[in-house]
Short mmCIF file of C-alpha atoms in Angstrom, two decimals:
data_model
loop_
_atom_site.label_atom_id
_atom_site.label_comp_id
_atom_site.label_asym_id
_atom_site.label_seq_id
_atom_site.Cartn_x
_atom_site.Cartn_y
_atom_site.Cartn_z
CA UNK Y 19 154.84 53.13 -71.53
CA UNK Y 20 151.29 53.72 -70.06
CA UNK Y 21 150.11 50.19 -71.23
CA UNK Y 22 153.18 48.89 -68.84
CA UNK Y 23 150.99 50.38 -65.83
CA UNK Y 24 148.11 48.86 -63.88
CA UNK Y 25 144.42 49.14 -64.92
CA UNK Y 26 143.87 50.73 -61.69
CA UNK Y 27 146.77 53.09 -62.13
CA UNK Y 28 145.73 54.01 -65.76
CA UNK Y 29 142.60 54.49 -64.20
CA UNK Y 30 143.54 57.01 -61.89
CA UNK Y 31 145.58 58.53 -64.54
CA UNK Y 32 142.88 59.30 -66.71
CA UNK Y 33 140.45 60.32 -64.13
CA UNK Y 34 143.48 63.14 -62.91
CA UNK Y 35 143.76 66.58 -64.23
CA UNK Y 36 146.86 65.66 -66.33
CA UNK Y 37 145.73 66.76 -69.68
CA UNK Y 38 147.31 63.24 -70.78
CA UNK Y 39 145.58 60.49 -70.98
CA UNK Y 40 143.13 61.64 -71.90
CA UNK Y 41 139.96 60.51 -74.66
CA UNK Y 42 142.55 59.47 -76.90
CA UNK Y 43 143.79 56.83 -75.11
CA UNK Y 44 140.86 55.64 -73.85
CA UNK Y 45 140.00 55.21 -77.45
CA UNK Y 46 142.76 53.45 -78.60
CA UNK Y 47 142.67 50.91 -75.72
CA UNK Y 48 138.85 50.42 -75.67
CA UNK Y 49 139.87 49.82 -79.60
CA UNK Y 50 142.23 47.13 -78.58
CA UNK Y 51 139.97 45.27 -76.05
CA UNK Y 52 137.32 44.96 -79.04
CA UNK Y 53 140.19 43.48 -81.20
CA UNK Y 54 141.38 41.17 -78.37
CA UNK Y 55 137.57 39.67 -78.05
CA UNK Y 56 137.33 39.13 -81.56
CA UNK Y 57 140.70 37.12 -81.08
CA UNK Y 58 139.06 35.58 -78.08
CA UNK Y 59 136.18 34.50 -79.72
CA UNK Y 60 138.59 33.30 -82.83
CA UNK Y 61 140.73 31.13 -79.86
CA UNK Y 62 137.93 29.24 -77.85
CA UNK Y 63 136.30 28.29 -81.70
CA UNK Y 64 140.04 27.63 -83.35
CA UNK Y 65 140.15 23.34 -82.63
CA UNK Y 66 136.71 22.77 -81.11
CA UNK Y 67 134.78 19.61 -81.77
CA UNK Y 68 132.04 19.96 -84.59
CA UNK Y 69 133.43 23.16 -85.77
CA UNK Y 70 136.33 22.14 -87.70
CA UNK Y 71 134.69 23.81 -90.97
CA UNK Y 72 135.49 27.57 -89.97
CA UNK Y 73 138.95 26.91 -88.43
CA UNK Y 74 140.83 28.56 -91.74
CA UNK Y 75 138.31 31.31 -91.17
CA UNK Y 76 138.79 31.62 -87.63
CA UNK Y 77 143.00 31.25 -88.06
CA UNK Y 78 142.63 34.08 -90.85
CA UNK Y 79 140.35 36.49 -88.36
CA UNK Y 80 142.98 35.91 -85.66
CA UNK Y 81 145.51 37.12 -87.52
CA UNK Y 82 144.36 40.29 -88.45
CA UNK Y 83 142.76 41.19 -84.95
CA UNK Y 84 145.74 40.14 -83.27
CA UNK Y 85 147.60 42.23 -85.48
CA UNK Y 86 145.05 44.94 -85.15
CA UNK Y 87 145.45 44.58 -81.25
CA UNK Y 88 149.54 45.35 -81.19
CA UNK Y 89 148.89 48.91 -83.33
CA UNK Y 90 145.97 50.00 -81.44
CA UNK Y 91 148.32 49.01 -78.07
CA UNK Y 92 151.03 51.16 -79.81
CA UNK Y 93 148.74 54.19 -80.83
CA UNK Y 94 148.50 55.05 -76.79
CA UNK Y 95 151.51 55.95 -76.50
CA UNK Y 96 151.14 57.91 -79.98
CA UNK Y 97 148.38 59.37 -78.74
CA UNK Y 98 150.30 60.60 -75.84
CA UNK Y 99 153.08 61.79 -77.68
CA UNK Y 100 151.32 63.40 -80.33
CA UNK Y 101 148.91 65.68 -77.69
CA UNK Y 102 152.21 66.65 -75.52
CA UNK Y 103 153.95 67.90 -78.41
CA UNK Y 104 150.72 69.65 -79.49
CA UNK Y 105 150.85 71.32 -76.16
CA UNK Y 106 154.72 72.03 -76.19
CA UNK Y 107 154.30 73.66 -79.65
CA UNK Y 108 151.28 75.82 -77.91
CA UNK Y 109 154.07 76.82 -74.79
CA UNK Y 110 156.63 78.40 -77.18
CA UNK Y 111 157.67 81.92 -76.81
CA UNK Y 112 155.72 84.20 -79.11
CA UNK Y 113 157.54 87.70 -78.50
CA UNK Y 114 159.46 88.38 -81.65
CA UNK Y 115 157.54 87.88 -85.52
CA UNK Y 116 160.62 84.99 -85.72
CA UNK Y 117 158.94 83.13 -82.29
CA UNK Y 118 155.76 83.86 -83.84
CA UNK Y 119 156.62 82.16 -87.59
CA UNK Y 120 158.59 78.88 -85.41
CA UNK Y 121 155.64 78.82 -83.11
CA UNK Y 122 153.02 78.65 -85.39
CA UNK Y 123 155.20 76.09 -87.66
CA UNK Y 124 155.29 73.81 -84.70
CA UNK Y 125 151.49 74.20 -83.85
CA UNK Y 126 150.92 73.37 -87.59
CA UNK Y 127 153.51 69.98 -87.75
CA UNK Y 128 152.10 68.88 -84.45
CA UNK Y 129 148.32 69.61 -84.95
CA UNK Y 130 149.01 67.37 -88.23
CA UNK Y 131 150.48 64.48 -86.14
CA UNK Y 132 147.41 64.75 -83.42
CA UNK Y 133 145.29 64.53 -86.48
CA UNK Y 134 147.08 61.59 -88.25
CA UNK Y 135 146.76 59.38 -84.71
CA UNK Y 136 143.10 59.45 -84.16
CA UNK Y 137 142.46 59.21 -87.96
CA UNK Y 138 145.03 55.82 -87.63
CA UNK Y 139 142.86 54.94 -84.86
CA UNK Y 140 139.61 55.47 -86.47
CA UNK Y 141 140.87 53.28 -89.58
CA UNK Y 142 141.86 50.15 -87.07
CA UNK Y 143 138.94 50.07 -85.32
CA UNK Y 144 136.61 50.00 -88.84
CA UNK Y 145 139.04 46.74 -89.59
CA UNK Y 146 138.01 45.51 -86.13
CA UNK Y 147 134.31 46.08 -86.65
CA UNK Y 148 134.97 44.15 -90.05
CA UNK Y 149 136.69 40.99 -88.13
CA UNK Y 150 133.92 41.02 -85.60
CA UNK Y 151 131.57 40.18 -87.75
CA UNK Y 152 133.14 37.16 -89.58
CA UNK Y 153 133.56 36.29 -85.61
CA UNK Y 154 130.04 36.93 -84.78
CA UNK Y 155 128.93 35.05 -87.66
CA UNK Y 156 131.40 31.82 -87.56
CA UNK Y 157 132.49 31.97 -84.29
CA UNK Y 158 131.77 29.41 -80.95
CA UNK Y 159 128.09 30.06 -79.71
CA UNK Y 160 129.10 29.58 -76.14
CA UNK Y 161 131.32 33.01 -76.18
CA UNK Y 162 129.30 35.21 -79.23
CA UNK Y 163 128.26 37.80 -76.68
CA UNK Y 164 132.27 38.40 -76.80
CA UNK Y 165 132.08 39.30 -80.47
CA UNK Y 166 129.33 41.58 -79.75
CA UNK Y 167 131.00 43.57 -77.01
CA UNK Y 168 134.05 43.64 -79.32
CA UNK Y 169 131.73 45.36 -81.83
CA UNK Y 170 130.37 47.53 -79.78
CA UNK Y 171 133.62 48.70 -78.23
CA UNK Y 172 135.45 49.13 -81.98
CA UNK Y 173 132.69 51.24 -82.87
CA UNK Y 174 132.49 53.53 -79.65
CA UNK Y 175 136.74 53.49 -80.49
CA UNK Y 176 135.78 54.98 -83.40
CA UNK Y 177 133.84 57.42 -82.85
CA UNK Y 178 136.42 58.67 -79.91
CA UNK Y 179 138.61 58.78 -81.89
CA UNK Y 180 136.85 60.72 -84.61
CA UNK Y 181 135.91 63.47 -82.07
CA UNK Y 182 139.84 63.88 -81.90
CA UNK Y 183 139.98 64.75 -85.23
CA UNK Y 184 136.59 66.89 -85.82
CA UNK Y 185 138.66 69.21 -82.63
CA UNK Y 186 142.11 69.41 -84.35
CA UNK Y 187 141.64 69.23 -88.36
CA UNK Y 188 139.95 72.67 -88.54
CA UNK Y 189 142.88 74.43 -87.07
CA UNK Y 190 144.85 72.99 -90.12
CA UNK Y 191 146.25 75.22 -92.44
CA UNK Y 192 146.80 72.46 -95.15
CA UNK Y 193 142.98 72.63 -96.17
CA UNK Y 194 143.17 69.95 -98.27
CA UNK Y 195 144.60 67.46 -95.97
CA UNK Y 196 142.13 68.31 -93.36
CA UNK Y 197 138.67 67.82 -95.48
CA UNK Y 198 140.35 64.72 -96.53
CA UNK Y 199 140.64 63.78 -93.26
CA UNK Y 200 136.69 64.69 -92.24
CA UNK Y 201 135.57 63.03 -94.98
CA UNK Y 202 137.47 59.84 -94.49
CA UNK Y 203 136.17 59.54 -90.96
CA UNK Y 204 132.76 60.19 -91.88
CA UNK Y 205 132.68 57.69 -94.24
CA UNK Y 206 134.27 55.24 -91.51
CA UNK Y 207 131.75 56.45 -89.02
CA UNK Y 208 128.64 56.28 -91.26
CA UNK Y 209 129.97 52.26 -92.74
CA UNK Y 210 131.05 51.20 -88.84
CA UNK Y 211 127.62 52.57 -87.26
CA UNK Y 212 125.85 50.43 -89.91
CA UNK Y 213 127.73 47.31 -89.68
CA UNK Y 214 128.45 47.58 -86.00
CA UNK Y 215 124.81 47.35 -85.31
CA UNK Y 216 124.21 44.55 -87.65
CA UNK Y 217 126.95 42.67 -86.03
CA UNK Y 218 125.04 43.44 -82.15
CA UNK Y 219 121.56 42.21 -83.70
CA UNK Y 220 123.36 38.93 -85.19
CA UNK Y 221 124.83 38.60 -82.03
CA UNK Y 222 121.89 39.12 -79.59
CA UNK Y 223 120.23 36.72 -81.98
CA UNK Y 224 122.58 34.29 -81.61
CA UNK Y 225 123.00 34.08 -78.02
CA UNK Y 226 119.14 34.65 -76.68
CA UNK O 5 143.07 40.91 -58.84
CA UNK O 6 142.70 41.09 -62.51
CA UNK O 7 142.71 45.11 -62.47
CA UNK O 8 146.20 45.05 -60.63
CA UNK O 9 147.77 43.17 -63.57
CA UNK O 10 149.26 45.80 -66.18
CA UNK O 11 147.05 46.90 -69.53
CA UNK O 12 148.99 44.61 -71.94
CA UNK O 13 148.65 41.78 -69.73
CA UNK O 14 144.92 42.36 -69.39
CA UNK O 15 145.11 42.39 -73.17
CA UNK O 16 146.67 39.39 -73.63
CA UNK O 17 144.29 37.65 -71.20
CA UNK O 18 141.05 38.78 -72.57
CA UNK O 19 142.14 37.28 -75.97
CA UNK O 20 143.29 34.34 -75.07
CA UNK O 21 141.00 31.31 -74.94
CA UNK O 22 140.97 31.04 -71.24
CA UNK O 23 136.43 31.61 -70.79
CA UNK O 24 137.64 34.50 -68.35
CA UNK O 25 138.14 37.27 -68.38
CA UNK O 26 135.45 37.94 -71.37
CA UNK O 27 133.27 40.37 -72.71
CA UNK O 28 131.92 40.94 -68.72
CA UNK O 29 134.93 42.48 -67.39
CA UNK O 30 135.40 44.42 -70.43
CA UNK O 31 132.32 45.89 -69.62
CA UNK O 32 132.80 47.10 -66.37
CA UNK O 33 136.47 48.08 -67.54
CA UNK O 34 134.83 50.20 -70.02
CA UNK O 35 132.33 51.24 -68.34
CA UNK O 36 134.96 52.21 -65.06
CA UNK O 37 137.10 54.12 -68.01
CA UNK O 38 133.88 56.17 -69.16
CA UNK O 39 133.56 57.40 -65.24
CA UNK O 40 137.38 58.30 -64.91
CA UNK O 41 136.84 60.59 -68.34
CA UNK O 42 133.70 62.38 -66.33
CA UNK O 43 136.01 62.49 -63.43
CA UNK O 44 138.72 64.37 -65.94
CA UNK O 45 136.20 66.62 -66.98
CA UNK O 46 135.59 67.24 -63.25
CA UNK O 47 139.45 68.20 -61.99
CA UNK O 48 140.25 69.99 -65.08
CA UNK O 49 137.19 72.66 -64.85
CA UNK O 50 137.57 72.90 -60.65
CA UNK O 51 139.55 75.80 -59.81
CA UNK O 52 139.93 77.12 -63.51
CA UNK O 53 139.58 81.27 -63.77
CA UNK O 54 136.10 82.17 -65.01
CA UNK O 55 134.48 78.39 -64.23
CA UNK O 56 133.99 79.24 -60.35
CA UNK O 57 130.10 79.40 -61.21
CA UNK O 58 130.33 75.35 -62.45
CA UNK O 59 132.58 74.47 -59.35
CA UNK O 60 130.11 73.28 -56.74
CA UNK O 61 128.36 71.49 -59.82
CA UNK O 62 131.83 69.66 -60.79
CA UNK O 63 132.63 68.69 -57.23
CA UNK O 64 129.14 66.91 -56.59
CA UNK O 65 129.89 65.21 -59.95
CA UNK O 66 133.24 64.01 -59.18
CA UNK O 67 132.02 62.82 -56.04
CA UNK O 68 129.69 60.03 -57.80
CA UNK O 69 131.91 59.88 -60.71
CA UNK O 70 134.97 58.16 -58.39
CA UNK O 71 131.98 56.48 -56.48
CA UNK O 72 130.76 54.86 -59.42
CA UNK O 73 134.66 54.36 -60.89
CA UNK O 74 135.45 52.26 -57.79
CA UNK O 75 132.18 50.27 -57.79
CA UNK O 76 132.65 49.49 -61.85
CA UNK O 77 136.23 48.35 -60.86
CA UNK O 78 135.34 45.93 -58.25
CA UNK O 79 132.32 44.76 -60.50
CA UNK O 80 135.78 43.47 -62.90
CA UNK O 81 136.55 40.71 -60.48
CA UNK O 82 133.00 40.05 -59.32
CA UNK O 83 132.22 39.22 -63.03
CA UNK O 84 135.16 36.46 -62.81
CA UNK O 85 133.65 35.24 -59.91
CA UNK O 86 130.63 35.17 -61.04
CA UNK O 87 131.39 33.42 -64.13
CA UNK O 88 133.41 31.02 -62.78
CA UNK O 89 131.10 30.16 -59.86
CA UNK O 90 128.53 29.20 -62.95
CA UNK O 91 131.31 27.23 -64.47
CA UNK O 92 131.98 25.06 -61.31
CA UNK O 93 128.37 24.39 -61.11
CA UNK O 94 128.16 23.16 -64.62
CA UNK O 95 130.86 20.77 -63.90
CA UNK O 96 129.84 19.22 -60.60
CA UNK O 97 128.73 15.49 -61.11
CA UNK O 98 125.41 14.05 -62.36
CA UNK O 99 125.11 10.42 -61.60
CA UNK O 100 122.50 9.91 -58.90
CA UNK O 101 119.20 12.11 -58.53
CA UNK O 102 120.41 13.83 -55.00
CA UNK O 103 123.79 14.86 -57.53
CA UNK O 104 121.46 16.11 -59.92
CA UNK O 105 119.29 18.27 -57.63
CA UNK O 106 122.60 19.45 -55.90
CA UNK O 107 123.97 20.73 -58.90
CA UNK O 108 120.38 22.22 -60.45
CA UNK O 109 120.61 24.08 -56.90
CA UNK O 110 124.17 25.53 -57.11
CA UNK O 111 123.37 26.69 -61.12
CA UNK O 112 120.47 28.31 -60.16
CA UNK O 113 122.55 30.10 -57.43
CA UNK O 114 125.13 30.54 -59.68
CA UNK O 115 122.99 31.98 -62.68
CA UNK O 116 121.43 33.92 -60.17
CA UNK O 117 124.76 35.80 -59.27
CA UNK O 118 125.85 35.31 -63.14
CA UNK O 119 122.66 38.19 -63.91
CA UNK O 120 122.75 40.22 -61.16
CA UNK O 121 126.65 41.21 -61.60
CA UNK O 122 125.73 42.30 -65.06
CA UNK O 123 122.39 44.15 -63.86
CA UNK O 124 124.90 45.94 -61.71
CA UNK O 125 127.05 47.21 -64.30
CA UNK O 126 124.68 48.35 -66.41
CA UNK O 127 123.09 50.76 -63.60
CA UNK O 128 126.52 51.88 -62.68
CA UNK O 129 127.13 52.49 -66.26
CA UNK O 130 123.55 54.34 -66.70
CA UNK O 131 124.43 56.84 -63.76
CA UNK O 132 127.38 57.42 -65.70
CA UNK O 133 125.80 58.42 -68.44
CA UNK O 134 123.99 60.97 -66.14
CA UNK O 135 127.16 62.28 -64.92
CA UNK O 136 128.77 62.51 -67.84
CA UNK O 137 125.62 64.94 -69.07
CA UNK O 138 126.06 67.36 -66.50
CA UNK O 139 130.10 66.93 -67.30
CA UNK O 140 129.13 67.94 -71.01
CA UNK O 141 127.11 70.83 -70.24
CA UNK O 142 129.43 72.42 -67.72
CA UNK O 143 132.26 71.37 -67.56
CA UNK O 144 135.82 73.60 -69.71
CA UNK O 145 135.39 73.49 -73.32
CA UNK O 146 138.98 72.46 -73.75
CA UNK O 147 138.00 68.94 -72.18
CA UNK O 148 134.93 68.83 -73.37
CA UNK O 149 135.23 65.80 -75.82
CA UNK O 150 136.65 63.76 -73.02
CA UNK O 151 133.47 63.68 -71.81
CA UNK O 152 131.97 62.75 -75.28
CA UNK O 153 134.42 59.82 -75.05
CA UNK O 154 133.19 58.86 -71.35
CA UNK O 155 129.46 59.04 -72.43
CA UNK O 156 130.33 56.66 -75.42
CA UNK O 157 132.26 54.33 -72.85
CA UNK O 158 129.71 54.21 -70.54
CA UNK O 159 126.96 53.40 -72.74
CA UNK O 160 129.40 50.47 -74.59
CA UNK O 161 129.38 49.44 -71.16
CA UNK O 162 125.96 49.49 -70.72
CA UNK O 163 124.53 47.51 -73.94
CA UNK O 164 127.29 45.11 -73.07
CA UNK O 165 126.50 43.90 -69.49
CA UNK O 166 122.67 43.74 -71.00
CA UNK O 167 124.28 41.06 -73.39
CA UNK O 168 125.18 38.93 -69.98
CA UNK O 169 121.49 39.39 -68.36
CA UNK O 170 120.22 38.66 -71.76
CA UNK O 171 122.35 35.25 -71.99
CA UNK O 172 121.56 34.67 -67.89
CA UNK O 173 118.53 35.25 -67.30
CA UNK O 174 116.13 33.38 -69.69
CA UNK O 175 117.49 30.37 -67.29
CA UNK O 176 117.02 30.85 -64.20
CA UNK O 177 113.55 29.18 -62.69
CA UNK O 178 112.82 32.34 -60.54
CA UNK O 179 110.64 33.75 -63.60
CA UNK O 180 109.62 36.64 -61.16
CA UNK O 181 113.28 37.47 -60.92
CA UNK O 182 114.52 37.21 -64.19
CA UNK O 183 111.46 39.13 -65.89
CA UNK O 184 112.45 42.02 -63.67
CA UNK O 185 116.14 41.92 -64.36
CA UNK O 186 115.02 42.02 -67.87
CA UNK O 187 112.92 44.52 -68.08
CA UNK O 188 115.08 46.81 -65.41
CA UNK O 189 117.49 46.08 -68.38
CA UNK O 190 115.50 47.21 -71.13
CA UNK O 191 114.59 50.24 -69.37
CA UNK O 192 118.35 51.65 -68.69
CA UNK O 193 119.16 50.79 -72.17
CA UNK O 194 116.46 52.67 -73.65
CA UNK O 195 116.80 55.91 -71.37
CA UNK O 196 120.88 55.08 -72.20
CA UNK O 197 121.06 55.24 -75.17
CA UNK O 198 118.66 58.43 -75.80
CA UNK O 199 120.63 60.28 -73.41
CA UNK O 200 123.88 58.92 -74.19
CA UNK O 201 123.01 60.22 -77.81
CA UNK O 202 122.05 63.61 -76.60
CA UNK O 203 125.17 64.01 -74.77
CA UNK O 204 127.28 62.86 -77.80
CA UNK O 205 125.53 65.53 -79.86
CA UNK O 206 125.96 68.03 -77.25
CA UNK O 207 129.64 67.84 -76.92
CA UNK O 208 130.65 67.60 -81.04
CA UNK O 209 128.48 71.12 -81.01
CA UNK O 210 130.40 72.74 -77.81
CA UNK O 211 133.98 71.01 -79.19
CA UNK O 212 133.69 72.61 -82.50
#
């Protein structure tokens, strides 16, 4: 499990020639450090004096990013997975019209998969954005420049992870599956940008 | 060290309601991930057939590219120290006068330290974003989005260590100083964030 290994180590991984990690990861962890600020933020607030009010708020945030933090941990690993069995489908003999039919099956299942995993990615990280604002907006003053690095690192997640799937849904030969796809990202790119930078202005507001 | 302790672990931490690590060290984290992606770029395209033209280009980038990944890396635990240096300060005792002007003294030393990690980062980060241009336009198409990703990452990085000289600097009595770090700030963030735009664009046109 890459997430078992050092920074430094993953580090080094990523900056190697290994095709794997690769953006994908990065993505999916810089998604899980936003959610883990936003949970941050949500645990210095949770029990402090004067701000009793917005501990149900705070409790209910927490939940969800914390939540949001184990599946973006998991889709690493996915991530990995899914672009290695891209690759393996890509290394398959393609001699006879019978390689040719299983080879282009396996490009097709797999390309689907390394589609599905950024598109997953892309979805938590709009639900992070979301939570980072109720924490921008409720949360501590002392630690609000936390939610707004949270917010800013969902949204770059995001649109990592949406690069992913502008490469690989083209290549799909289930058409309809693949404008769905575009079109859901868009729309999670085009409602994350917005809110993403309303959360940093709130933010840089609240903290100057 | 913080960056020897495993991903999940570093997770776990920067959620927690411990005051470090914090959005700070995600920054330079970030930011050290968006110069490992440039260095990807780098030692995929170096040796490939038909890139020999790009090589010398790719080496001289990977040079700065690990440069700056080992200086963003280090800037993880500096932040800690940095913030918790402030911390002490803010807890040393006030009683008499000479206690008072002792501890004004050691959190304007403090604060001091507490903008100029951040100021750090976010040049590290901004020659990133340089590197990650050249990475863009030269570097294999296959890889090509990684170094969307790294741009994105690096420029995350960037707006979020100007959130800490932001927060630091309006209190520090060296006006001369702090007016600089600001404006140094607002400077990289504005070149940033056009070029870290351009470079974005660049790469979703060459990635298809």
């Amino acid at each position: 499990m890459i997430t078992q290994s050092t920074v430094e180590k993953f580090l080094d991984d990523l900056a190697s020639g290994a095709p794997a990690p690769g953006g994908g990861s990065a993505a999916a962890i810089i998604g899980a450090m936003g959610a883990a600020l936003v949970s941050m933020v949500c645990n210095v607030t949770i029990g402090k004096k004067g701000l009793e009010a917005v501990d149900p708020e705070m409790k209910s945030v927490r939940e969800l990013s914390e939540k949001l933090r184990r599946r973006l941990t998991a889709l690493v690993a996915e991530d990995v997975a899914a672009f290695e069995g891209l690759m393996a489908a890509y290394r398959l003999p393609k001699l006879s019209e019978a390689d040719k039919l299983r080879r282009t099956e396996a490009i097709q299942t797999t390309l689907r998969a390394a589609t599905e995993t950024p598109l997953d990615c892309a979805r938590a990280c709009a639900e992070v954005i979301g939570l980072a604002q109720r924490a921008g907006e409720n949360g501590y003053a002392g630690v609000i420049s936390d939610a707004g690095v949270g917010v800013l690192a969902a949204h770059t997640a995001l649109r990592s992870a949406a690069l992913n799937v502008y490469i690989n849904a083209p290549s799909l030969h289930d058409r309809e599956f693949a404008q769905q796809a575009i079109a859901e990202v868009e729309q999670l790119l085009e409602a994350g940008g917005r809110r993403s930078e309303a959360v940093y202005a709130l933010v840089r507001g609240r903290s100057g």
